[in-house]
Tab-separated table of C-alpha atoms in Angstrom:
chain	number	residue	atom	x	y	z
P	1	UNK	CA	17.164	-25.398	-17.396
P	2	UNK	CA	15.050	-26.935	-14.578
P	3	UNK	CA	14.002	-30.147	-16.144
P	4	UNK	CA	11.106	-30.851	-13.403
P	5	UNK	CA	9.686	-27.500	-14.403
P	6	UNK	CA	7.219	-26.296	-16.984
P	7	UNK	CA	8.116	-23.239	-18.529
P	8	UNK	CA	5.530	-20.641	-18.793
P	9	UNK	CA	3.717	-19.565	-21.985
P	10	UNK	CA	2.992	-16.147	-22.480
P	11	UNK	CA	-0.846	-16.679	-24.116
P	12	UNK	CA	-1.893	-18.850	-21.454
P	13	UNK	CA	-0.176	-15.904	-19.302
P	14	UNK	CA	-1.761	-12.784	-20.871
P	15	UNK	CA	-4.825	-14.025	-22.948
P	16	UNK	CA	-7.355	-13.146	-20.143
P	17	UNK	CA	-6.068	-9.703	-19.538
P	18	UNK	CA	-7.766	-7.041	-21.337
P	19	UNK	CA	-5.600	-4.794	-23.619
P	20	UNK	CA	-7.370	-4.015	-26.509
P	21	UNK	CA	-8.383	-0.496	-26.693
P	22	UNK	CA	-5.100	0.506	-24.825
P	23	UNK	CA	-2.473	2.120	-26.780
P	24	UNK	CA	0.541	1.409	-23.729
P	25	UNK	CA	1.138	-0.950	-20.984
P	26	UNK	CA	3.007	-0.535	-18.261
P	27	UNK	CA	5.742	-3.670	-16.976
P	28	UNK	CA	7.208	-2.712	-13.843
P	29	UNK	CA	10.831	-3.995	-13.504
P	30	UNK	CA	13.449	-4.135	-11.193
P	31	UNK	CA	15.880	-6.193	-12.681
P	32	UNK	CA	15.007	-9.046	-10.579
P	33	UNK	CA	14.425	-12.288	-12.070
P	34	UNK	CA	10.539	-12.377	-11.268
P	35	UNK	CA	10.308	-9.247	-12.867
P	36	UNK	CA	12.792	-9.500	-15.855
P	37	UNK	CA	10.159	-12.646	-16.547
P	38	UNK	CA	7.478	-10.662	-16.570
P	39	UNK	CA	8.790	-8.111	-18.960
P	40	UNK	CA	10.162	-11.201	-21.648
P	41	UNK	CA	7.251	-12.955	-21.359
P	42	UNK	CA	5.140	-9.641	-21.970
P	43	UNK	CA	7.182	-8.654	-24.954
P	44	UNK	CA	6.578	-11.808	-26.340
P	45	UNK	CA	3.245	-11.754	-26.088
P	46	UNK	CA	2.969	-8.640	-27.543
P	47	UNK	CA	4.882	-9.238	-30.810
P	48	UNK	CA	2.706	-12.083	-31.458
P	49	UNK	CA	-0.265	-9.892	-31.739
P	50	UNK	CA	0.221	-7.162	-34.044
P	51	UNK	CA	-2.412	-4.932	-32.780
P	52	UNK	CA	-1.513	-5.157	-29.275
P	53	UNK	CA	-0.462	-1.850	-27.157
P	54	UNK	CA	2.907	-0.236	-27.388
P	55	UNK	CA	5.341	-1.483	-24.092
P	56	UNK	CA	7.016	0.526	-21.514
P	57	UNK	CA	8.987	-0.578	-18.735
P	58	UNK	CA	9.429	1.355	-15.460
P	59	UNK	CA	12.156	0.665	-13.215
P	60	UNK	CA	11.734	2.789	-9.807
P	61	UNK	CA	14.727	3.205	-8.260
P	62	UNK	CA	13.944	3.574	-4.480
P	63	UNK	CA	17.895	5.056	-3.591
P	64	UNK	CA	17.708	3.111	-0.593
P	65	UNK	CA	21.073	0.947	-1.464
P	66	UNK	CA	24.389	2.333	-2.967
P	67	UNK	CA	24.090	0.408	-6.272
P	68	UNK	CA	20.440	0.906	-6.691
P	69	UNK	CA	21.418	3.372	-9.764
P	70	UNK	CA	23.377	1.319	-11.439
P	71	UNK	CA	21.104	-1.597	-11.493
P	72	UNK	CA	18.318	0.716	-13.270
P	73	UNK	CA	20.752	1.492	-15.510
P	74	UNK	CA	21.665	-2.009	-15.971
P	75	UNK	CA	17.273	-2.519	-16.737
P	76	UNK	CA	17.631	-0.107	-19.298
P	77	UNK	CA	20.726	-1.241	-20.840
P	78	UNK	CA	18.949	-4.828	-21.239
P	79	UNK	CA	15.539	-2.847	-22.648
P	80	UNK	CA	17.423	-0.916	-25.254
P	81	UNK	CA	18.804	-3.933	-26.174
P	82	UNK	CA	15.076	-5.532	-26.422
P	83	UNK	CA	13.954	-2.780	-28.058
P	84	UNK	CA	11.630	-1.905	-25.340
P	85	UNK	CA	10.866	1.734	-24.315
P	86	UNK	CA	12.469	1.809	-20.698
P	87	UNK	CA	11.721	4.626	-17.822
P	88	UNK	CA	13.640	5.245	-14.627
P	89	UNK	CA	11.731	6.658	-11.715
P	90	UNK	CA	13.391	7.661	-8.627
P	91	UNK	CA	12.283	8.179	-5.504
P	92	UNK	CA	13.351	11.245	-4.261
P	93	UNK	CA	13.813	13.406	-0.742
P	94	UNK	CA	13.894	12.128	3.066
P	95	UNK	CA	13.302	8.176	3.388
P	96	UNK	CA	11.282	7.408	6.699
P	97	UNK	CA	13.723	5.957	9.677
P	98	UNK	CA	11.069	3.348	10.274
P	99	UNK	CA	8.140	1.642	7.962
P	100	UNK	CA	10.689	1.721	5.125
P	101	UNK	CA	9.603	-1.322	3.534
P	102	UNK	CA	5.597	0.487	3.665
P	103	UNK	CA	6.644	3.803	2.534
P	104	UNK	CA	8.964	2.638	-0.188
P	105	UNK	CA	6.014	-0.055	-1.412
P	106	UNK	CA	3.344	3.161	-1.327
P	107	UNK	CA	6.196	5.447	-3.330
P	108	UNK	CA	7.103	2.375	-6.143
P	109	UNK	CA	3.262	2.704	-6.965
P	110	UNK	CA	2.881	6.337	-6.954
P	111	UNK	CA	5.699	6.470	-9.229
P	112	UNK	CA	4.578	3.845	-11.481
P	113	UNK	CA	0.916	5.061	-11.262
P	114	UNK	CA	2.400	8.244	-12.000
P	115	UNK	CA	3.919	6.997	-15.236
P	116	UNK	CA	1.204	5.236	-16.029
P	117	UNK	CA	-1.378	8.560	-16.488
P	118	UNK	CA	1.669	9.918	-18.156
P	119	UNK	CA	1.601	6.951	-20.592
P	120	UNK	CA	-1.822	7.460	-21.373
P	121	UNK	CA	-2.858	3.829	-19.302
P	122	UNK	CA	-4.310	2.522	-16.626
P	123	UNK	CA	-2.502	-0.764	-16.790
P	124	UNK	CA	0.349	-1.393	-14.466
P	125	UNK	CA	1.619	-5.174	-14.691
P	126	UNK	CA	4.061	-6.457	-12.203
P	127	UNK	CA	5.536	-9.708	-11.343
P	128	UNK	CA	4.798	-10.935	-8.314
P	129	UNK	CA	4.889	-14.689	-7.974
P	130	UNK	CA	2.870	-18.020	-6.551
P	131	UNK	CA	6.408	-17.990	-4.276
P	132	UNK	CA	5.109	-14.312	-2.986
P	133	UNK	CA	1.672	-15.818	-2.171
P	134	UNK	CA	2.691	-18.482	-0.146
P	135	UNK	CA	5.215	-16.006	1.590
P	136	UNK	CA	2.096	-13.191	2.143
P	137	UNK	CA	-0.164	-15.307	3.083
P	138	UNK	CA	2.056	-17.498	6.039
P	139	UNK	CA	2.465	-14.068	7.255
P	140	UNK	CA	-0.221	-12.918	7.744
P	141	UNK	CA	-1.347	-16.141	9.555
P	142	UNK	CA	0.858	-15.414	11.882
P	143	UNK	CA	-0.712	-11.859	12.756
P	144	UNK	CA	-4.224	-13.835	12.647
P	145	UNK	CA	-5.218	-12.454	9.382
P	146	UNK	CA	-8.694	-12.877	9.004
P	147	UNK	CA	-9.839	-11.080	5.305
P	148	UNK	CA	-5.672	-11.181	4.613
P	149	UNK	CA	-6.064	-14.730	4.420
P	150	UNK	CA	-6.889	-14.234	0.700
P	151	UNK	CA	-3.727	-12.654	0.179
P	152	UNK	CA	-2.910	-10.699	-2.909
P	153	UNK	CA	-5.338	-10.039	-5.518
P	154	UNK	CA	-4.698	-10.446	-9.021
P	155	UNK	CA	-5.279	-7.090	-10.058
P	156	UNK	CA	-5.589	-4.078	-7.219
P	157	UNK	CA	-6.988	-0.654	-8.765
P	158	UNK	CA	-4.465	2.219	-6.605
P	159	UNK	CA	-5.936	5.509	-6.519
P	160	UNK	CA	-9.255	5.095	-8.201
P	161	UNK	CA	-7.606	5.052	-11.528
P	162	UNK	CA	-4.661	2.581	-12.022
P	163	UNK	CA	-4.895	-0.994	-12.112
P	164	UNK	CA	-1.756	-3.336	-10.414
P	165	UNK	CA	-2.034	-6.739	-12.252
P	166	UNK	CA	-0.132	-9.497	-11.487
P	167	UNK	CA	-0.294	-12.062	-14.156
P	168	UNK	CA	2.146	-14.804	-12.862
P	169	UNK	CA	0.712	-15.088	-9.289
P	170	UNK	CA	-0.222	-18.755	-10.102
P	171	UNK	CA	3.467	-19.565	-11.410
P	172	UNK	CA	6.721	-20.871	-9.149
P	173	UNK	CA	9.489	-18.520	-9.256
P	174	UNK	CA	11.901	-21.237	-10.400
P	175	UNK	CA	9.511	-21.740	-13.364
P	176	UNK	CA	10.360	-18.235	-14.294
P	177	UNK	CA	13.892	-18.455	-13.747
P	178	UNK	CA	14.052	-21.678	-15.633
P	179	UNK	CA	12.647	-19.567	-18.642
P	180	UNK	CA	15.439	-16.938	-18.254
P	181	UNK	CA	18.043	-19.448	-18.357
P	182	UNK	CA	16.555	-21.033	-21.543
P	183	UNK	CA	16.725	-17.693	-23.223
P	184	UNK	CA	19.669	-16.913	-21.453
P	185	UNK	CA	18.979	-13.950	-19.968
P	186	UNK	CA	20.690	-13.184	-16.389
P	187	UNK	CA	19.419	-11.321	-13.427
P	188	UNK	CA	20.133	-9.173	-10.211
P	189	UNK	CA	20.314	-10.707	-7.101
P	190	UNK	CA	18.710	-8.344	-4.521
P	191	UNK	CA	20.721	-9.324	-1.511
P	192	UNK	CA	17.943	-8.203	0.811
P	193	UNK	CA	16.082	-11.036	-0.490
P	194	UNK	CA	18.140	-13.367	2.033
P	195	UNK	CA	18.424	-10.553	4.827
P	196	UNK	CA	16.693	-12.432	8.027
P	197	UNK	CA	16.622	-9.013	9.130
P	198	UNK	CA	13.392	-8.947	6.930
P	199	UNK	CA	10.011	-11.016	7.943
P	200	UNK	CA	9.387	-12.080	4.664
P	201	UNK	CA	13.146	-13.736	4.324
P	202	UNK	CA	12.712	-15.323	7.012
P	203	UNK	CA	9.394	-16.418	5.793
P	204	UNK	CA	10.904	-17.296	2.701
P	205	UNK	CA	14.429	-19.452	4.094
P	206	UNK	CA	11.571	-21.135	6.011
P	207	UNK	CA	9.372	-22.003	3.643
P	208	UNK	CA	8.966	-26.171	2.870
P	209	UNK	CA	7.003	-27.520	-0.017
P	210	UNK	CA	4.536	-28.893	2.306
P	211	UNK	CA	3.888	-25.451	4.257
P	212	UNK	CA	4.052	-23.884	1.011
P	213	UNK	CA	1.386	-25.790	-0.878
P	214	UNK	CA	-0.872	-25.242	2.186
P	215	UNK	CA	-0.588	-21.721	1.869
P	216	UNK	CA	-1.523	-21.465	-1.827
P	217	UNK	CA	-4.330	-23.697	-1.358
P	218	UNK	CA	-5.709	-21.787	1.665
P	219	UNK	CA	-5.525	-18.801	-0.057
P	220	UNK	CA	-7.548	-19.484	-3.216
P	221	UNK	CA	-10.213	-20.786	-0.613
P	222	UNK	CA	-10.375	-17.475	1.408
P	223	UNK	CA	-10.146	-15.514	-1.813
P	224	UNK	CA	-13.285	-18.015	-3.435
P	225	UNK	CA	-15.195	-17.500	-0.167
P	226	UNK	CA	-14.248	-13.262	0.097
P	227	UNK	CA	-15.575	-12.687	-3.466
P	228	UNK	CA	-18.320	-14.723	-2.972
P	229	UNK	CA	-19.068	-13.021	0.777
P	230	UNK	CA	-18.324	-9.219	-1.095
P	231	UNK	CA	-21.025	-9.749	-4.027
P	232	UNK	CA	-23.892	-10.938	-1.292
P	233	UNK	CA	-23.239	-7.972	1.219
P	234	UNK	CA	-22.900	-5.844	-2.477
P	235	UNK	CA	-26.314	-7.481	-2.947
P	236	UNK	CA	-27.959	-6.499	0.580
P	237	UNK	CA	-26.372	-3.111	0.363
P	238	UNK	CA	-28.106	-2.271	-3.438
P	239	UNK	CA	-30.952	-3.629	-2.913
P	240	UNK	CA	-31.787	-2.340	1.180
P	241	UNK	CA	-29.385	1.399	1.187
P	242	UNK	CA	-30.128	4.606	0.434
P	243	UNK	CA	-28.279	7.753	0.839
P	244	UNK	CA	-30.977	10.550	1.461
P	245	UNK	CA	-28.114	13.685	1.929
P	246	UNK	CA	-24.153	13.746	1.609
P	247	UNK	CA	-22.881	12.098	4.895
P	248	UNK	CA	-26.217	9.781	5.927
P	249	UNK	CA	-26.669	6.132	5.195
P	250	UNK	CA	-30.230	4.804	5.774
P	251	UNK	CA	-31.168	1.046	5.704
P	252	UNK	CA	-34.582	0.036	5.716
P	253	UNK	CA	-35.571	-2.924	7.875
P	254	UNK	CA	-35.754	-5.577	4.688
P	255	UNK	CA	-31.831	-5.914	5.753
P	256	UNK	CA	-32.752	-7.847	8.624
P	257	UNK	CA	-33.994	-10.864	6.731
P	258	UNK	CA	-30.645	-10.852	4.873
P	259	UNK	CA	-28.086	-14.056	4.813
P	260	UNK	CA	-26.947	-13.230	8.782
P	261	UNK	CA	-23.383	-13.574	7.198
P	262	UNK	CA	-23.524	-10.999	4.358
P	263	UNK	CA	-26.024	-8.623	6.340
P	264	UNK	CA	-22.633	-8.449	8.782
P	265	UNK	CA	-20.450	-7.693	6.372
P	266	UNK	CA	-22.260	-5.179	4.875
P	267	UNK	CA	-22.210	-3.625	8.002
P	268	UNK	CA	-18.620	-3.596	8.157
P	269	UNK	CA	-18.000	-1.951	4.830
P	270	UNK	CA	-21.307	1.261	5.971
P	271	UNK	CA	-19.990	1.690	9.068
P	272	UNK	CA	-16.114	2.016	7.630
P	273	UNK	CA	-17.135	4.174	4.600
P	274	UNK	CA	-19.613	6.576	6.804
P	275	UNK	CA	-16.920	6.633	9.369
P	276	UNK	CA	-14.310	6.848	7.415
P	277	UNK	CA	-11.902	4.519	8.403
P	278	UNK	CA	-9.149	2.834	6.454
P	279	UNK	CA	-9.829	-0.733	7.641
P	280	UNK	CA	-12.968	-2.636	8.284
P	281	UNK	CA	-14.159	-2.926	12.370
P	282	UNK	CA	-13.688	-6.111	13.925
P	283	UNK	CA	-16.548	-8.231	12.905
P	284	UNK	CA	-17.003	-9.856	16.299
P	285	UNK	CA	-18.000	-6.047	17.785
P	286	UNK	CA	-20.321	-5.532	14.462
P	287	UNK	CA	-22.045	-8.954	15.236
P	288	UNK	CA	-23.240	-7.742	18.500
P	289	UNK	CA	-24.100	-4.258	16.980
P	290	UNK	CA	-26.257	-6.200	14.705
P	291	UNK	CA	-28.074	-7.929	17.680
P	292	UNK	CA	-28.543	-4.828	19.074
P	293	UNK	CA	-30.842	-3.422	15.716
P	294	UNK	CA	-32.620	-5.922	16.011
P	295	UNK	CA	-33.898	-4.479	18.704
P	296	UNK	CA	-35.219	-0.681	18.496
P	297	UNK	CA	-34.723	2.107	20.048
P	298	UNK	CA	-30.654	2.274	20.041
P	299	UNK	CA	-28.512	4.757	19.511
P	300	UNK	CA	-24.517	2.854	19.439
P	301	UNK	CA	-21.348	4.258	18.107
P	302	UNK	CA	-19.108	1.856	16.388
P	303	UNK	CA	-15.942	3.061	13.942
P	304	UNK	CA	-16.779	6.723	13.998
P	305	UNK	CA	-20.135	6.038	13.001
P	306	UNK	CA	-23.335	6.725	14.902
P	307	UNK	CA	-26.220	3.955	14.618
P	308	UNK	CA	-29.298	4.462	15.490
P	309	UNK	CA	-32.319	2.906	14.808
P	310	UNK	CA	-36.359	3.351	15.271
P	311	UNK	CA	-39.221	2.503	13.578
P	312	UNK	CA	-38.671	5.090	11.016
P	313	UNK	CA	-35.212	3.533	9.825
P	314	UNK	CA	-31.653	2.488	10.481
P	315	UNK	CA	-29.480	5.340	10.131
P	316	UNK	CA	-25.585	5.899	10.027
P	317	UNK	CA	-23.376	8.805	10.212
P	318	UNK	CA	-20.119	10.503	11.069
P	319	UNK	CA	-20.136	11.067	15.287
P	320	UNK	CA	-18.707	14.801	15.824
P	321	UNK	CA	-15.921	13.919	17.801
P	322	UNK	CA	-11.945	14.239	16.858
P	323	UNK	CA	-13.224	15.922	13.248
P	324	UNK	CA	-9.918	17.515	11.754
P	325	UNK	CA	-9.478	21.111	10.740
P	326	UNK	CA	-6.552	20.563	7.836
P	327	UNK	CA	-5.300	23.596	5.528
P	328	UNK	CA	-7.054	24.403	2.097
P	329	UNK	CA	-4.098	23.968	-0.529
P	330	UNK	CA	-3.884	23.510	-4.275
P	331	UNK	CA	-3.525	20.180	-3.917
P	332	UNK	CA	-6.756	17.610	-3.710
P	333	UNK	CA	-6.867	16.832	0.099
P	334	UNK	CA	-8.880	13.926	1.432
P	335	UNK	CA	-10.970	15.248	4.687
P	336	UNK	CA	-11.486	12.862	7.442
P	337	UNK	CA	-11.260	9.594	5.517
P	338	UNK	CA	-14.617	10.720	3.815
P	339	UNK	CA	-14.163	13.470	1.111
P	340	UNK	CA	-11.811	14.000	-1.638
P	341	UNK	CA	-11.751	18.063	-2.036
P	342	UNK	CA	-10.639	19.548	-4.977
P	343	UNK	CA	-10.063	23.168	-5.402
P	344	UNK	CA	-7.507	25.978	-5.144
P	345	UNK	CA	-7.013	27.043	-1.828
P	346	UNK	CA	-6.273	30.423	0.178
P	347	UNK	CA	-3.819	31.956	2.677
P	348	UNK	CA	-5.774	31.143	6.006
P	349	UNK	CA	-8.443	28.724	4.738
P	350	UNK	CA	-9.354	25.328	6.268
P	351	UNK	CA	-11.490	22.479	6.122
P	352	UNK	CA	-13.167	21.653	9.102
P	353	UNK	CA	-16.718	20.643	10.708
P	354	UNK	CA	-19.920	22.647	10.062
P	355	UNK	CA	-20.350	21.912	13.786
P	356	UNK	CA	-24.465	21.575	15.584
P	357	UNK	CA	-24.489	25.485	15.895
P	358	UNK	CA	-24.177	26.388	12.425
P	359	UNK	CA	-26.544	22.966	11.695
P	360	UNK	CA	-29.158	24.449	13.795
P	361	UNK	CA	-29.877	27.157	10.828
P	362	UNK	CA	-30.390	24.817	8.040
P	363	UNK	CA	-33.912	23.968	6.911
P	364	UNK	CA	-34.736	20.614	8.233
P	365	UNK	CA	-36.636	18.152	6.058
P	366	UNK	CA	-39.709	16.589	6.985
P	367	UNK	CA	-38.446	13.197	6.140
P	368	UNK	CA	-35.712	12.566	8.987
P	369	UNK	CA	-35.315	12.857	12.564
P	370	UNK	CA	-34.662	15.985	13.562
P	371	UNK	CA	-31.672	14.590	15.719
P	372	UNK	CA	-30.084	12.684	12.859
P	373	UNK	CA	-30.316	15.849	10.265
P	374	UNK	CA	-28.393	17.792	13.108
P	375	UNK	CA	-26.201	15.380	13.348
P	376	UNK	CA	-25.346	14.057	9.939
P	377	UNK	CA	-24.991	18.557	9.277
P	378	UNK	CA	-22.298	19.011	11.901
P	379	UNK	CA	-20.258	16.493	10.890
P	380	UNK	CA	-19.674	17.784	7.310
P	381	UNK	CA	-17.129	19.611	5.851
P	382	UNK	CA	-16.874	23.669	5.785
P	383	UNK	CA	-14.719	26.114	5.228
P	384	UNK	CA	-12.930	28.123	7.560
P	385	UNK	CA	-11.296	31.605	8.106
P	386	UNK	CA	-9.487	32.917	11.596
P	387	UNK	CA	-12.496	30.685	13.055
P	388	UNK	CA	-15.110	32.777	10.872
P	389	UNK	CA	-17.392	30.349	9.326
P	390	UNK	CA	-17.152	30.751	5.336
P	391	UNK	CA	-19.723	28.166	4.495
P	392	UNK	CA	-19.994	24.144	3.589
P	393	UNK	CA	-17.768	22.902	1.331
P	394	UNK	CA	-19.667	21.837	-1.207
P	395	UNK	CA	-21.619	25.102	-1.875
P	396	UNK	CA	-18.373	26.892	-2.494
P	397	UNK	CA	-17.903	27.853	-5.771
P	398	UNK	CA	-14.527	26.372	-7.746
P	399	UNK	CA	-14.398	23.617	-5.613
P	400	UNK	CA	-15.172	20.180	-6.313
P	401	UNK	CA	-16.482	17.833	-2.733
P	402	UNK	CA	-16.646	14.078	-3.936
P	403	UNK	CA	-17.745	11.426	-1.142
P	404	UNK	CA	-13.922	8.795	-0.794
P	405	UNK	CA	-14.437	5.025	-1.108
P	406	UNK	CA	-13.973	4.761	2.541
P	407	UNK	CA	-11.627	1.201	2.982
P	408	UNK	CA	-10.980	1.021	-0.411
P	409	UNK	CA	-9.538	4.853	-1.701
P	410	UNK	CA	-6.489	3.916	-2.083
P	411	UNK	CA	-6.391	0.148	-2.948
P	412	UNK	CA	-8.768	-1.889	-4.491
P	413	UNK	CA	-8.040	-5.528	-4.090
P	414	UNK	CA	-10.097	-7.326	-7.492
P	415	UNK	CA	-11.829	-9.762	-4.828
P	416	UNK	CA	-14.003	-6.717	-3.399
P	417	UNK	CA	-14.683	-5.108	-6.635
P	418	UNK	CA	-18.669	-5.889	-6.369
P	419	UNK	CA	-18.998	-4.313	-2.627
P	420	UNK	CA	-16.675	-1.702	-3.781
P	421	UNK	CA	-19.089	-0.999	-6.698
P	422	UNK	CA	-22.327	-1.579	-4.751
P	423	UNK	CA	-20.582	1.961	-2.353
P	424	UNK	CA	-19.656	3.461	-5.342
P	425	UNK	CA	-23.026	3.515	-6.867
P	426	UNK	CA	-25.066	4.328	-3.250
P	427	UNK	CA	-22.625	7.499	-2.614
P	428	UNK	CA	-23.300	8.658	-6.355
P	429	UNK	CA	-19.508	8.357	-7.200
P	430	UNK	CA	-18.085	8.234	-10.290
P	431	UNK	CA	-18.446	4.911	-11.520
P	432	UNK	CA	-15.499	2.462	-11.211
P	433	UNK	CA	-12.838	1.484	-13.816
P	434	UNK	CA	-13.942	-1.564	-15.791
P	435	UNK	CA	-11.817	-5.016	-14.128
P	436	UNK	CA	-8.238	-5.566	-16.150
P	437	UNK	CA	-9.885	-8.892	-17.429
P	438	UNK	CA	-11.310	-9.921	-20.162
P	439	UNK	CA	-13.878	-11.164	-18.534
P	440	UNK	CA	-14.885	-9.990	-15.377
P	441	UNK	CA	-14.471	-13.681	-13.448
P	442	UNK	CA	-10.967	-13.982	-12.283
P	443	UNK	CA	-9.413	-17.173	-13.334
């Protein structure tokens, strides 16, 4: 045992998280010694509280190395032995000759989320480390990482549904392993951990204590100052958006007397979600869009979206260029960054734009430019037949047309949960899964 080290306690670990009211959580493990922490710690915890949820742990085995197998079996040998329910997911079919490290990190959580919803949870806990900040964070400084610089969240909601939590983000990996050693427990070495081949080796063989403490600290400052930035643009998007049809964002001009900062951020996230773009535009070119509103009549594209403003309002929606036509299946299919369809499909049916001709016979209303009702129309989705036109989307019967959560579909970092919600709530989606934490202020 590590003498200079204090060894973590599992209430002080798990008391903030919320689990009552869950029957099953979900510890994802590898057989590493971060994660094999995690898991002990969690089962711990657990057995002191008698009315705590039932445990599984999910090992995903990514068959990307020839021993991969046998180290989930190893995980399950050492679970059994724990008397822990233990689950081995493996990624199957054709691995990706480049990106591996992205497309194995987007199949580990589709496999855990998937075992998750099979668990009956929402509650995914893995154990990434302080050590994993520091190493995130120094890399993305390198790239110039602007919003990055807040590195990883402590809880990130995949999917709309699942919630990643990462309890021991604010402990040292050697704390961990001093705690294994203690209750003598051993681990697997993953040898790509040292593989300079691999950025975030190299990050890590780099890393000093001095570089590393400056990393954790600037972190928690960009992730103080990015919650705190996210709930004043929520603020100035509740209280100054509207959504007067599916695919049209109106502000009215109260936005302009906004906090400069947060009125340019909530830019960001409008003109993303209308647009429907994975990341946020660059804030310098949405800083000089904003100078430009100021200052009516304009018309300005910016991140797919179309701006224009006059005295009657500040309006923003899709532009009809590069609009995809993409095949009507059984599967839910998410249009153009913007809609989530849901339906079962047809031999020669696709989703594409209504387009201005078909706009042009819709019933304008008296309360919009006539310009921005075209517009906003032939940028929405329809369905199509051998180029017939079937009809939009969501008028079609069996089929279910839900607006996406533009930047944040697919991962919700905790820090952006209020602008997130503040979206949520303007495009009349379903509202969001209630924070991992037992109270809703991260620690």
């Amino acid at each position: 045992m590590l003498s200079d080290v204090s060894l973590p306690d599992p209430d002080a670990i798990f008391q903030d998280f919320r689990l009552s009211g869950r029957d099953c959580v979900i510890a994802a493990v590898s057989g590493g010694s971060d994660s094999l922490a995690l898991l002990v710690l969690l089962h711990v915890f657990l057995r002191r509280h008698s009315a705590s949820p039932r445990l599984l742990a999910v090992t995903v085995d990514h068959a990307l190395r020839p021993g991969s197998a046998g180290e989930a079996k190893t995980v399950a040998a050492f679970c059994a032995a724990c008397d822990i329910d233990h689950q081995i997911a493996v990624w199957r079919g054709p691995k990706p000759s480049t990106g591996i490290s992205a497309a194995a990190r987007e199949a580990r959580h589709r496999l855990l989320a998937e075992a998750a919803a099979a668990a009956g949870t929402d509650l995914v806990f893995t154990g990434h480390t302080q050590d994993d900040q520091a190493e995130t964070v120094t890399m993305r400084a390198s790239r110039g990482s602007g919003r990055g610089a807040a590195g990883i969240a402590l809880a990130t909601l995949f999917d709309g549904r699942i919630w990643f939590a990462r309890p021991l983000l604010n402990i040292r990996r050697s704390a961990l392993r001093a705690y294994l050693k203690q209750a003598g427990v051993t681990w697997i070495e993953d040898p790509t951990n040292r593989d300079e081949r691999y950025e975030r080796a190299r990050t890590r063989i780099a890393m000093d204590i001095e570089r590393f403490r400056q990393a954790v600290e600037h972190s928690r400052r960009a992730a103080a100052d990015r919650e705190l930035l996210g709930r004043n643009a929520a603020e100035v998007i509740v209280r100054h958006a509207e959504c007067p049809l599916p695919g049209l964002v109106r502000l009215d001009d109260g936005f302009l007397s906004c906090d400069r900062d947060a009125t340019r951020y909530a830019l960001r996230i409008l003109l993303a979600v209308v647009g429907g773009r994975e990341h946020l535009p660059d804030d310098a070119r949405t800083a000089a869009l904003l100078d430009k509103i100021r200052q009516p009549p304009l018309r300005a594209t910016l991140s797919r979206t179309v701006v224009r403003a006059s005295k009657k309002g500040f309006y923003f929606h899709r532009e009809s260029r590069d609009l995809p036509f993409n095949p009507l299946g059984d599967a839910p299919l998410v249009w153009d960054g913007r809609y989530l369809l849901y339906g079962k499909g047809a031999a020669g049916i696709s989703v594409g734009p209504l387009g201005i001709g078909n706009a042009q016979s819709f019933d304008m209303p008296a309360n919009l430019p006539s310009s921005v009702f075209r517009g906003v129309l032939a940028a929405e989705p329809a369905l199509w037949k051998g180029g017939k036109y079937l009809g939009l989307a969501r008028e079609m019967p069996d089929l279910t047309v839900t607006p996406a959560l533009g930047p944040w579909q697919r991962y919700l970092p905790s820090f952006d949960f209020a602008p997130a919600k503040a979206v949520a709530s303007l495009l009349d989606i379903e509202p969001l899964p209630v924070l991992p934490f037992a109270s809703h202020n991260e620690r």
